[in-house]
mmCIF file of C-alpha atoms and ligand atoms in Angstrom:
data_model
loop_
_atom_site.group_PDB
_atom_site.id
_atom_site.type_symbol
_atom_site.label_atom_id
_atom_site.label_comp_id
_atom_site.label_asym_id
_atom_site.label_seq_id
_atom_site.Cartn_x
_atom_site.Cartn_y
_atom_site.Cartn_z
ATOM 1 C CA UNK A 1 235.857 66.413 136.343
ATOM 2 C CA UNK A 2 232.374 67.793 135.558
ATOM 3 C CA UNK A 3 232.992 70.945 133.816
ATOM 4 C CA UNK A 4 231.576 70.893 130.180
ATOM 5 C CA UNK A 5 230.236 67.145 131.099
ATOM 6 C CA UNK A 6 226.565 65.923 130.702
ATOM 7 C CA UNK A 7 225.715 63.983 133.870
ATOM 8 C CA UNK A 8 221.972 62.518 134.358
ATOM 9 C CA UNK A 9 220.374 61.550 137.887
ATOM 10 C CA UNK A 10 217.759 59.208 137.765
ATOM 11 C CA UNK A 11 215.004 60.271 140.707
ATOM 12 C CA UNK A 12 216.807 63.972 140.038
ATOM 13 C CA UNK A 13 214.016 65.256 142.273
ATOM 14 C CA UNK A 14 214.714 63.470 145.368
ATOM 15 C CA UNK A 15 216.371 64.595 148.549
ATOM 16 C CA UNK A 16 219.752 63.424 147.438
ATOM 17 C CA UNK A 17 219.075 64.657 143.487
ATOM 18 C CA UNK A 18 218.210 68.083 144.985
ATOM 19 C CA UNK A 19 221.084 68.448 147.021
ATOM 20 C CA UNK A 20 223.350 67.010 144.658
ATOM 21 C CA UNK A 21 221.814 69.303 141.812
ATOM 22 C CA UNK A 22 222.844 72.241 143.859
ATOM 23 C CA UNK A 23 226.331 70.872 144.768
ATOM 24 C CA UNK A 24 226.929 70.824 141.094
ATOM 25 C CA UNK A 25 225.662 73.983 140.123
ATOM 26 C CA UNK A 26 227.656 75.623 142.973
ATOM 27 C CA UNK A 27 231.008 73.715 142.235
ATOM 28 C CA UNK A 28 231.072 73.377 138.269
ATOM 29 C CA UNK A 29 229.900 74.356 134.903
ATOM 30 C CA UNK A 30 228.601 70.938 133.179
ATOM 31 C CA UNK A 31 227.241 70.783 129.690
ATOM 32 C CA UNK A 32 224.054 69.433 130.931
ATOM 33 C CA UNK A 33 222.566 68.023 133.991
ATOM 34 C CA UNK A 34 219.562 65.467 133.123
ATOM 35 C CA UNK A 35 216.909 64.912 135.966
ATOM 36 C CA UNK A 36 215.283 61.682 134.797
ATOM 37 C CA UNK A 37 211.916 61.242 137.269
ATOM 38 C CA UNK A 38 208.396 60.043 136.514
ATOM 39 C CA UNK A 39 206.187 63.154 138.875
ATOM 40 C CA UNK A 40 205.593 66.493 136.547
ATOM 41 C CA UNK A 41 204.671 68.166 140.094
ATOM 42 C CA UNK A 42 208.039 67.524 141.970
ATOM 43 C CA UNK A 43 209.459 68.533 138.162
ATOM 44 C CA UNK A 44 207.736 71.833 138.124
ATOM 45 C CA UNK A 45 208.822 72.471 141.668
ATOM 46 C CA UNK A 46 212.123 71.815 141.398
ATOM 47 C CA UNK A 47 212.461 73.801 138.209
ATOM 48 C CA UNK A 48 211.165 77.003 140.242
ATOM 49 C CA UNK A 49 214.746 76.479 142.503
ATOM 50 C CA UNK A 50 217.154 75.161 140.077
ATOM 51 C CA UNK A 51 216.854 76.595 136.224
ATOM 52 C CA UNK A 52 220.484 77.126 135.138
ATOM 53 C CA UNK A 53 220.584 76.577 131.351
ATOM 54 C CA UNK A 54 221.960 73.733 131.536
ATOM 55 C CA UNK A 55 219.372 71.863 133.958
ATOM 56 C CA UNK A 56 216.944 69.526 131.802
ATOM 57 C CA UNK A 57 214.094 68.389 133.404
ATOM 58 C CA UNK A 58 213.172 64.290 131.472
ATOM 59 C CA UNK A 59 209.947 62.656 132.824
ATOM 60 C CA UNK A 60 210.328 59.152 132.682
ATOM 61 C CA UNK A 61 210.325 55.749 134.663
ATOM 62 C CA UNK A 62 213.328 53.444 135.434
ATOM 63 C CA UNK A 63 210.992 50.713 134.151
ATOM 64 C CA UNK A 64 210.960 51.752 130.861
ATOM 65 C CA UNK A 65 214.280 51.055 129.079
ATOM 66 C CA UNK A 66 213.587 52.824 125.849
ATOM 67 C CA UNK A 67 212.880 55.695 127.558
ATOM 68 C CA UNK A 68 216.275 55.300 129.429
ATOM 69 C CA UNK A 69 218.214 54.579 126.557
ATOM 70 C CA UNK A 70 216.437 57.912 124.935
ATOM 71 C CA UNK A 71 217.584 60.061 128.104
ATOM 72 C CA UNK A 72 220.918 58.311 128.047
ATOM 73 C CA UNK A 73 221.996 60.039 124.519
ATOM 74 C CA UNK A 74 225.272 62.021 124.799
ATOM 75 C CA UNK A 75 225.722 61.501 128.845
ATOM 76 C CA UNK A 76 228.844 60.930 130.359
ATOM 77 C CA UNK A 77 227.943 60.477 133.960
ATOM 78 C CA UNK A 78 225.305 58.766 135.491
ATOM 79 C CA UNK A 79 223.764 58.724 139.222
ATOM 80 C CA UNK A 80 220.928 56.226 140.059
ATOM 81 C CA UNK A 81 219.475 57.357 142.533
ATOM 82 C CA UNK A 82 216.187 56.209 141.748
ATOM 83 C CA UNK A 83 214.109 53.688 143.987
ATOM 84 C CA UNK A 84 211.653 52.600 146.451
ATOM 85 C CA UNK A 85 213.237 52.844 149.563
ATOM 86 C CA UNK A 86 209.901 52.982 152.531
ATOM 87 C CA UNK A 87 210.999 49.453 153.927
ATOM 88 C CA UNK A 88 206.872 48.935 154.938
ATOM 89 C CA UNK A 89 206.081 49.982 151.345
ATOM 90 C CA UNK A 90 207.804 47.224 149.659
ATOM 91 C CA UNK A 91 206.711 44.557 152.134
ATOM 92 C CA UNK A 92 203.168 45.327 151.035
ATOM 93 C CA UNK A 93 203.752 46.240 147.081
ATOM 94 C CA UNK A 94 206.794 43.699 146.675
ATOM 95 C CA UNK A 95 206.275 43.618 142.870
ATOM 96 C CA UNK A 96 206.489 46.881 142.701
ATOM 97 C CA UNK A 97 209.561 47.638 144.905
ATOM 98 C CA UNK A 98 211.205 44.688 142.102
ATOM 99 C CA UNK A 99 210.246 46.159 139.504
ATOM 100 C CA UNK A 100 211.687 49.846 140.204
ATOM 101 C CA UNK A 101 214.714 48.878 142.537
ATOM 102 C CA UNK A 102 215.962 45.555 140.314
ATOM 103 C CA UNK A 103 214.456 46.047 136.972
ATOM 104 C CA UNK A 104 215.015 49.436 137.181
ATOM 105 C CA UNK A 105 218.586 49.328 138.004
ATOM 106 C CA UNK A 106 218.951 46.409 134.726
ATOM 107 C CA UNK A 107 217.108 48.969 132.320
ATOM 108 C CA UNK A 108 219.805 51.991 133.638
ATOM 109 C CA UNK A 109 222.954 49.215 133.225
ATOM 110 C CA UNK A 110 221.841 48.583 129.146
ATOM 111 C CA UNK A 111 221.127 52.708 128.159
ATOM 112 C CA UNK A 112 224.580 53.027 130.245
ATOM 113 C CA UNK A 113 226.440 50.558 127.948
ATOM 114 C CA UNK A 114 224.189 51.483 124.991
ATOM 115 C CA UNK A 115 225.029 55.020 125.259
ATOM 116 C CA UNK A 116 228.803 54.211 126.006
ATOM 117 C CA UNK A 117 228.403 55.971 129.087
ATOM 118 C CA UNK A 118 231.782 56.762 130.999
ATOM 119 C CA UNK A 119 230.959 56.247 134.864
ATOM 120 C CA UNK A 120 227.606 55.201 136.340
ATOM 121 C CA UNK A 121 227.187 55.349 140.415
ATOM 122 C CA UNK A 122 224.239 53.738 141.785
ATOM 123 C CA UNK A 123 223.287 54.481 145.560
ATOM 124 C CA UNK A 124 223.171 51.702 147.564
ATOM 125 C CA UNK A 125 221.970 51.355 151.349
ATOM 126 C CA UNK A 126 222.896 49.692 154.699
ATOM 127 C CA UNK A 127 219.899 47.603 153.994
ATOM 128 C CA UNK A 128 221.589 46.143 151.523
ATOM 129 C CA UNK A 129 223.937 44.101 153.451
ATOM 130 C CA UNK A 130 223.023 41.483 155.053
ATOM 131 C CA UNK A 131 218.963 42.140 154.363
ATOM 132 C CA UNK A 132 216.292 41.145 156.388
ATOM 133 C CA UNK A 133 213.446 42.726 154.264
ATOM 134 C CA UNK A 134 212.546 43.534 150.553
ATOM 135 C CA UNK A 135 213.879 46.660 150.240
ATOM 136 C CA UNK A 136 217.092 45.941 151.219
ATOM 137 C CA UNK A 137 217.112 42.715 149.470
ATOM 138 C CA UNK A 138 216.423 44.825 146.093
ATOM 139 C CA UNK A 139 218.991 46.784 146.796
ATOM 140 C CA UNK A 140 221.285 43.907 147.980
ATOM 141 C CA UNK A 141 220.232 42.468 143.674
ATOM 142 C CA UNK A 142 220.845 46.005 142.451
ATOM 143 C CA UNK A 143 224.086 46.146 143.986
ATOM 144 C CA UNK A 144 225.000 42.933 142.312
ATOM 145 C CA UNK A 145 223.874 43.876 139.099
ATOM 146 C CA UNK A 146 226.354 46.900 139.058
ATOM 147 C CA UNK A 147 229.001 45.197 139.955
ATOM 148 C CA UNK A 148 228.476 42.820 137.318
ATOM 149 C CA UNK A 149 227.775 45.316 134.933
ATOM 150 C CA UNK A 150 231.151 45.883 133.838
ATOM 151 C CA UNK A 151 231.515 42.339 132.710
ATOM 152 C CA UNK A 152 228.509 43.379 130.129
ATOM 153 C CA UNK A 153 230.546 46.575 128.534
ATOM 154 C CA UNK A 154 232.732 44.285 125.945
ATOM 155 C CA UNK A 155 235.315 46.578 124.343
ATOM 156 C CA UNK A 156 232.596 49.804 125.218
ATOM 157 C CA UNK A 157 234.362 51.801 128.032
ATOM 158 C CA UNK A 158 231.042 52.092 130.273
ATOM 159 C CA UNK A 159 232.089 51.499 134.106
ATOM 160 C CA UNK A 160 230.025 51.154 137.221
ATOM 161 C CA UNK A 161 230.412 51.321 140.792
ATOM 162 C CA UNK A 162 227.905 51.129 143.905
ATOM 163 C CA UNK A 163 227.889 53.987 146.945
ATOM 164 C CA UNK A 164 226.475 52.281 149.883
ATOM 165 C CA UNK A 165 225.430 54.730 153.272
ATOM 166 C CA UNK A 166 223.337 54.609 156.212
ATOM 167 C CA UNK A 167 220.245 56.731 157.178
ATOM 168 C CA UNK A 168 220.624 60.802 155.959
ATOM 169 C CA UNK A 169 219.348 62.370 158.712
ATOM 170 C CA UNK A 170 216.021 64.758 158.058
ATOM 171 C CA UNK A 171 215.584 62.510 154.487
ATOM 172 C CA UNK A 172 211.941 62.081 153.582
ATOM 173 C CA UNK A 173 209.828 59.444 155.597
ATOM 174 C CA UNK A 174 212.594 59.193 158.022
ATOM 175 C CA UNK A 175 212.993 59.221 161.833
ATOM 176 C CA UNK A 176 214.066 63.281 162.581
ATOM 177 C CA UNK A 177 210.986 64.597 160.402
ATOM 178 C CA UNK A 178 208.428 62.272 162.161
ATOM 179 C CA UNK A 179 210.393 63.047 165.961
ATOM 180 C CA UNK A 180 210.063 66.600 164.624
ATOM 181 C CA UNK A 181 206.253 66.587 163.567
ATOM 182 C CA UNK A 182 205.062 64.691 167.068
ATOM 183 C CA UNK A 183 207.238 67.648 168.889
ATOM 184 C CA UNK A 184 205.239 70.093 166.691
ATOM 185 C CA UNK A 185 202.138 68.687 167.200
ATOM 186 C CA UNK A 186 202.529 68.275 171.343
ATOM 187 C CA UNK A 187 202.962 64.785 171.701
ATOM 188 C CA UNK A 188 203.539 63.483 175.548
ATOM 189 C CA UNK A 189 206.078 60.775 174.743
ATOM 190 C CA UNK A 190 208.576 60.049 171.786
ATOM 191 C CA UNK A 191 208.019 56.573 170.752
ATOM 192 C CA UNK A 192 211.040 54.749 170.012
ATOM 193 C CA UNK A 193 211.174 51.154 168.817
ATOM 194 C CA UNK A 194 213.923 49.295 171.024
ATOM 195 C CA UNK A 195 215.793 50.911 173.601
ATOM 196 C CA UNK A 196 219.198 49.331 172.320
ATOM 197 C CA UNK A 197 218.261 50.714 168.526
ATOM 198 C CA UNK A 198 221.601 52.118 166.766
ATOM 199 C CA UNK A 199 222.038 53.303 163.041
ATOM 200 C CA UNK A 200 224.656 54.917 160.873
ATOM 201 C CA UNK A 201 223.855 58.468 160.377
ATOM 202 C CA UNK A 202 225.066 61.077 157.737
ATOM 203 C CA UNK A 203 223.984 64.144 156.290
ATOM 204 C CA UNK A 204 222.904 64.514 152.666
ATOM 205 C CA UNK A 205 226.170 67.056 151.505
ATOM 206 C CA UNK A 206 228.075 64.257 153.144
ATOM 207 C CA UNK A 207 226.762 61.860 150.886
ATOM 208 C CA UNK A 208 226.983 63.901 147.837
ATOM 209 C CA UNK A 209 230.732 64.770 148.619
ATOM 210 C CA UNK A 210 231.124 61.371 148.753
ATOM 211 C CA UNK A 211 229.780 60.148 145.299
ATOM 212 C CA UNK A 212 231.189 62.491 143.706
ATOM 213 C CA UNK A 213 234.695 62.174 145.189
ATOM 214 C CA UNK A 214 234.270 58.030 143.718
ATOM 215 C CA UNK A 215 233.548 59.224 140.424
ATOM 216 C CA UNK A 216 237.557 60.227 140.510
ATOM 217 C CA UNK A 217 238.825 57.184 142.483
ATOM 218 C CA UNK A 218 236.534 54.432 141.167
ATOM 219 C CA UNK A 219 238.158 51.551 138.556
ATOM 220 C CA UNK A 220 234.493 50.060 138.229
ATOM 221 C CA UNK A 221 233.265 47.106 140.552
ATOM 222 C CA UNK A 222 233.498 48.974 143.770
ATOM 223 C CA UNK A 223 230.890 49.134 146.259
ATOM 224 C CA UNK A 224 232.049 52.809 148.162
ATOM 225 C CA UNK A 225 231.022 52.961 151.958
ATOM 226 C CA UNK A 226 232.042 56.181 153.982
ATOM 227 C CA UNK A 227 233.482 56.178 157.230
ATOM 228 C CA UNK A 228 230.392 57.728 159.186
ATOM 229 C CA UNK A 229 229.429 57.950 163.236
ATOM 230 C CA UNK A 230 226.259 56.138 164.755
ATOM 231 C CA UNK A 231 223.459 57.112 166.493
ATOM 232 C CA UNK A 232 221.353 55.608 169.392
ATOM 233 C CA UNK A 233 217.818 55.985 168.489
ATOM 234 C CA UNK A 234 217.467 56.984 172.464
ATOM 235 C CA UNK A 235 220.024 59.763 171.953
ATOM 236 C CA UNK A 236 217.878 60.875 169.080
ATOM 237 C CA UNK A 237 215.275 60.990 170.702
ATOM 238 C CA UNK A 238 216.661 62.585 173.968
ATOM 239 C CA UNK A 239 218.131 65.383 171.983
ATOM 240 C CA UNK A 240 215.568 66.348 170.325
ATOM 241 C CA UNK A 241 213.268 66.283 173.013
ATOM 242 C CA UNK A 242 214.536 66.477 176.500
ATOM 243 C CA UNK A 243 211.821 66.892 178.405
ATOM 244 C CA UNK A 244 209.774 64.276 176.865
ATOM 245 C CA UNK A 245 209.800 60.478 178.323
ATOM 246 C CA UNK A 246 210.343 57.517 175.817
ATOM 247 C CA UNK A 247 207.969 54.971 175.549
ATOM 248 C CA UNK A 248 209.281 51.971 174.078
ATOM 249 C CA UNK A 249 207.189 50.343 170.805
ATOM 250 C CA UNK A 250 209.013 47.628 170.026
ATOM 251 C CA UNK A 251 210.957 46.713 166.530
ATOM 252 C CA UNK A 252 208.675 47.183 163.075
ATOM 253 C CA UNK A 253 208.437 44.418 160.644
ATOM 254 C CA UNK A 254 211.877 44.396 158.389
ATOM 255 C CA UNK A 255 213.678 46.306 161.124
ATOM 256 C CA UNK A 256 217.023 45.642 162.314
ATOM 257 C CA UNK A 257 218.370 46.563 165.669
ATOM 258 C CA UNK A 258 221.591 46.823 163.904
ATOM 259 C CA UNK A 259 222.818 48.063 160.910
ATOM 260 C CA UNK A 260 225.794 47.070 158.479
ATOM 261 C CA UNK A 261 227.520 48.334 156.001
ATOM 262 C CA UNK A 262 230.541 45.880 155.243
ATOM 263 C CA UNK A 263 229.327 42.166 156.438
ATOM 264 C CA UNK A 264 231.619 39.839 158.339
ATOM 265 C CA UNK A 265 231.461 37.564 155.125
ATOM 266 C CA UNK A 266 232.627 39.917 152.741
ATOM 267 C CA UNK A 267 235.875 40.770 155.050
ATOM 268 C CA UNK A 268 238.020 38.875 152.700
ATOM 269 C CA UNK A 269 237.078 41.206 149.926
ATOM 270 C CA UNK A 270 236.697 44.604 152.186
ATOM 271 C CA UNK A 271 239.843 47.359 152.210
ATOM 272 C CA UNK A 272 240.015 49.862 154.419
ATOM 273 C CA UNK A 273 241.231 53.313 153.544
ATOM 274 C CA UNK A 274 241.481 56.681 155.967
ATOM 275 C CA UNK A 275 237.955 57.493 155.419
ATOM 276 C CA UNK A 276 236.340 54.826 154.146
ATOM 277 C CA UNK A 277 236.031 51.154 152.904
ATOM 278 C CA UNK A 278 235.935 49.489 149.634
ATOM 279 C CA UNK A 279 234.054 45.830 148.800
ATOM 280 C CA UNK A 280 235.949 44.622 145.866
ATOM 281 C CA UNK A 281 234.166 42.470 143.610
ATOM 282 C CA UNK A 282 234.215 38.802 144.237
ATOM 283 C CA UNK A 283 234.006 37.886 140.589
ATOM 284 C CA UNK A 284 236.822 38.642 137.445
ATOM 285 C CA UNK A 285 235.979 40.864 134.946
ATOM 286 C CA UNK A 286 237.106 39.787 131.695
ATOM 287 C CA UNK A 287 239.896 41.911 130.446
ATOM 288 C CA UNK A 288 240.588 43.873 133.646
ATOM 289 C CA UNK A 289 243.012 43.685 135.905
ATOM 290 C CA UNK A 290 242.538 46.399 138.585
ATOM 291 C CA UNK A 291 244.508 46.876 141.878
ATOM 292 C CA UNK A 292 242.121 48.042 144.286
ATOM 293 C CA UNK A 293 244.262 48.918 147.013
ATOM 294 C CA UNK A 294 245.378 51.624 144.859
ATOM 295 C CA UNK A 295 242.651 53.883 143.624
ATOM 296 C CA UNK A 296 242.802 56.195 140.699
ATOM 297 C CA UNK A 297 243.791 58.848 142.684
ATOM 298 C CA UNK A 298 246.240 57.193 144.543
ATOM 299 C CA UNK A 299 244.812 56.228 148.094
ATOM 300 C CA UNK A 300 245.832 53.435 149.761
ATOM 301 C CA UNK A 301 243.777 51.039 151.125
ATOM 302 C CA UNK A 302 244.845 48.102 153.210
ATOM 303 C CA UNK A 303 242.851 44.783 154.108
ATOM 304 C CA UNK A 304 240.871 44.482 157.337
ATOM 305 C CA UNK A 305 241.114 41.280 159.697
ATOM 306 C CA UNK A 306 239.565 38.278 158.812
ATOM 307 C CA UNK A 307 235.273 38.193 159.890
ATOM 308 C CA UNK A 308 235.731 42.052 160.168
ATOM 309 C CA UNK A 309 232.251 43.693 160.364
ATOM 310 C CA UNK A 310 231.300 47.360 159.922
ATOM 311 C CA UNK A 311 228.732 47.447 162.165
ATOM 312 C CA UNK A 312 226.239 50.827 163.618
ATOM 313 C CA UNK A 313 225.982 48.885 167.106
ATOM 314 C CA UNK A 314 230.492 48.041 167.484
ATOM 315 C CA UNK A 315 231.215 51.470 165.668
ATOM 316 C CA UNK A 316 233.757 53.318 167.680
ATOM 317 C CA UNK A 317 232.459 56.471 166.840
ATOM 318 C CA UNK A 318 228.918 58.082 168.665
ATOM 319 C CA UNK A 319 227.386 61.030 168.274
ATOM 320 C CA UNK A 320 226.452 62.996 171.660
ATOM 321 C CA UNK A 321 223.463 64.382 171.978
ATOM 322 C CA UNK A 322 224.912 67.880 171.190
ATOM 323 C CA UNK A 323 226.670 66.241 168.128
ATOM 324 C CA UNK A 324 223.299 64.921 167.145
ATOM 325 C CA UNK A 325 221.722 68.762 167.023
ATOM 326 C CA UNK A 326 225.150 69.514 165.306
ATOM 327 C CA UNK A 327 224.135 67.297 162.540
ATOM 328 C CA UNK A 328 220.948 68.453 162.560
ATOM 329 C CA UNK A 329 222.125 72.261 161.958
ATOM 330 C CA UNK A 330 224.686 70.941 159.430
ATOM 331 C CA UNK A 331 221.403 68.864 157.444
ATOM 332 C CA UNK A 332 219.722 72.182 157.413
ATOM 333 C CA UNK A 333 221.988 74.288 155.344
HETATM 334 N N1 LIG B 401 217.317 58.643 152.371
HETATM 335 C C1 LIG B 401 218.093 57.773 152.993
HETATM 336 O O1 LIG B 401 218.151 57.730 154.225
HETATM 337 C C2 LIG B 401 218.959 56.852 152.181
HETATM 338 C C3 LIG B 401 219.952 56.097 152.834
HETATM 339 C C4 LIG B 401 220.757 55.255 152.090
HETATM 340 C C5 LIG B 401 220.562 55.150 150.727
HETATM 341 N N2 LIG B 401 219.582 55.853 150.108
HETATM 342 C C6 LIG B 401 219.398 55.685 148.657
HETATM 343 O O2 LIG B 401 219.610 56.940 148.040
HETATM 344 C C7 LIG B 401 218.799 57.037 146.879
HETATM 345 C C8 LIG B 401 218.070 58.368 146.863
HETATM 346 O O3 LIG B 401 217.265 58.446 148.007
HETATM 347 P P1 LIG B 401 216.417 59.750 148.323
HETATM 348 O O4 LIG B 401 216.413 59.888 149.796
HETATM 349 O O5 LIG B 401 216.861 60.886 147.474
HETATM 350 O O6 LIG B 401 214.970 59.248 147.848
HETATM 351 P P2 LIG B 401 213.651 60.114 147.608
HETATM 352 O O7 LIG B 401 213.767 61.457 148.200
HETATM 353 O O8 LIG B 401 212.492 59.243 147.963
HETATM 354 O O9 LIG B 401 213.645 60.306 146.020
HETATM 355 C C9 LIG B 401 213.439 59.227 145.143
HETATM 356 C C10 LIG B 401 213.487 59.747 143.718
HETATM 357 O O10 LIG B 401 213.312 58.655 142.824
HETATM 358 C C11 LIG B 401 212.290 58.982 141.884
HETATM 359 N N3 LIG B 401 211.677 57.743 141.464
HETATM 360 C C12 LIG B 401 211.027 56.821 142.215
HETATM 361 N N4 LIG B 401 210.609 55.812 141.436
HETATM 362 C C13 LIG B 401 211.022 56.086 140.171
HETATM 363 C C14 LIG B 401 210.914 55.427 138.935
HETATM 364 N N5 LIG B 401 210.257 54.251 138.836
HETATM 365 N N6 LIG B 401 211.456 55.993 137.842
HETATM 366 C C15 LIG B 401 212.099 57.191 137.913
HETATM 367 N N7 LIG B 401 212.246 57.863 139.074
HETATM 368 C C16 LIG B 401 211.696 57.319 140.178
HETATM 369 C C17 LIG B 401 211.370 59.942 142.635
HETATM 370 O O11 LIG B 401 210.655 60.816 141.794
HETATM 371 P P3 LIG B 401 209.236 60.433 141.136
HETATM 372 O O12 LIG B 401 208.388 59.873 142.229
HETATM 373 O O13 LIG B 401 208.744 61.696 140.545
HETATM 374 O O14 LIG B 401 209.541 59.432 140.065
HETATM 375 C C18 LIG B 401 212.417 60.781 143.377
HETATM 376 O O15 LIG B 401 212.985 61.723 142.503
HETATM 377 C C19 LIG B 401 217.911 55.801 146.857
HETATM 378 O O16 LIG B 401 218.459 54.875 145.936
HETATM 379 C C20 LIG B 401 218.001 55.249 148.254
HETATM 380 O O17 LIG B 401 217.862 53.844 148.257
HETATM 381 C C21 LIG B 401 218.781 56.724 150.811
#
């Protein structure tokens, strides 16, 4: 599907954008593959690891649409993967966190469309549904706008869909890397914020598998969300450190206890498939007509019971603590 394809990933030089660069590089031959990101530094160091012929390396902001539209020339797949995404960070710089994470996300939709893009796949977060704080409430408006998106294409054949996932375990800022730095540095304790804590946890290759497995089955309108196991922030912590006691810190500002992916209210739009679920779009698109229970590569997905919830804390599947360290080895490679 990517051979002899230009594909572009907006923040290209994040942890997904580097382990989806690689992914690519390993598994296909595109034409080009565009990383669109404002920092020269993280630039120069990813070109160092990654300088196939076809990689281009395109400094530039999501806030700046002509830019976009610029970077968008010739592309035929699109990843935004872009944002602000420290949940403290856009408490205290809301503005900011708008501007990237919703104006952002408009600005990629109109170079998409402009550029008669064939498939656009913005990543989406757990945060997103059902938000409690900025972040996730940008990303809740981002979603939206994608979806909506391919009411804007007219008679262009631009189509978008949303991949929504829960933490990556060892992804920048995250929980393993600081449990892992307070280990290094001898801390007594491991501070966790609520004993009862749970959250959906998947590696990075996990995630990248699974965007680029929707780029095949997606119509447009979709929002993707992987069947994935939970962790209890106690287990984490336990695993990692055995020997050190917990000391309880209570829940940050913006923090859930919980996190979900599919929301009781959307159950009347939410299909479940083997390994994963599908929100269809709760609005009409004008001259399409798509049967979602039947993707385009010919999956079947069925509807689940009425106030269903996909939910970290009522998921039936766990990790152990050795399952945890499992992931951990698996996030390394
Ligand atoms: N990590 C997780 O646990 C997780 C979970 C669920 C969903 N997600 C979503 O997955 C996506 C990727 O996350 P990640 O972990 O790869 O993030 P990351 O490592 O923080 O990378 C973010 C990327 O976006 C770029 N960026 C930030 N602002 C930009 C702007 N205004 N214009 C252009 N590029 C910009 C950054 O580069 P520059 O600073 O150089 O611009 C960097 O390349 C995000 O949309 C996030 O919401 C992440």
């Amino acid at each position: 599907m990517f051979d002899n394809k230009t594909i572009l990933i907006t923040g290209g030089t994040g942890s997904f954008g580097k382990k989806y660069t690689k992914t690519i590089l390993e598994r296909y031959s595109p034409k080009r593959l565009i990383i669109y990101s404002r920092d020269e530094l993280k630039q120069y160091e990813m070109q160092q690891e990654f300088n196939a012929p076809c990689m281009r390396y395109f400094i530039g902001d999501v806030r700046d649409p002509e830019r976009m539209t610029q970077a968008m020339n010739g592309v035929d797949f699109v990843i935004h993967a872009a944002a602000l995404k420290q949940v403290p960070a856009a408490e205290y710089n809301p503005m900011e966190c708008i501007k990237t994470n919703v104006h952002g996300a408009e600005n990629v939709i109109r170079a998409a469309i402009a550029n008669n893009v064939e498939k656009v796949i913005a990543l989406s977060t757990d945060k997103a549904a059902a938000p409690i704080n900025l972040y996730g409430a940008t990303k809740l408006a981002s979603d939206k706008l994608f979806v909506a998106a391919n009411n804007m294409v007219g008679k262009g054949k631009t189509r978008f869909a949303v991949v929504r996932y829960g933490n990556v375990v060892g992804s920048r800022g995250s929980v393993v890397p600081f449990f892992k730095k307070l280990i290094a540095d001898g801390t007594d304790h491991i501070p966790v914020t609520h004993d009862e804590m749970t959250r959906f946890w998947i590696t990075l290759q996990q995630g990248v598998d699974f965007v680029l497995k929707n780029f095949a089955r997606m119509f447009g309108g979709e929002i993707f969300i992987p069947k994935i196991p939970s962790v209890r922030i106690t287990d984490l912590a336990s695993a990692y450190a055995p020997d050190l006691p917990i000391k309880i810190i209570g829940i940050r500002p913006g923090e859930k206890l919980h996190e979900i992916m599919c929301p009781a209210d959307d159950s009347h739009l939410t299909l479940e498939f083997d390994d994963h679920y599908v929100i269809c779009p709760s609005i009409k698109f004008h001259n399409q007509e798509h049967n979602y229970s039947r993707n385009l590569i010919d999956e079947i997905g069925k509807p689940v019971a009425q106030g269903y919830e996909y939910h970290s804390g009522t998921n039936p599947h766990f990790l152990t603590e050795e399952e945890i360290l499992d992931f951990d080895r698996l996030a390394a490679e």
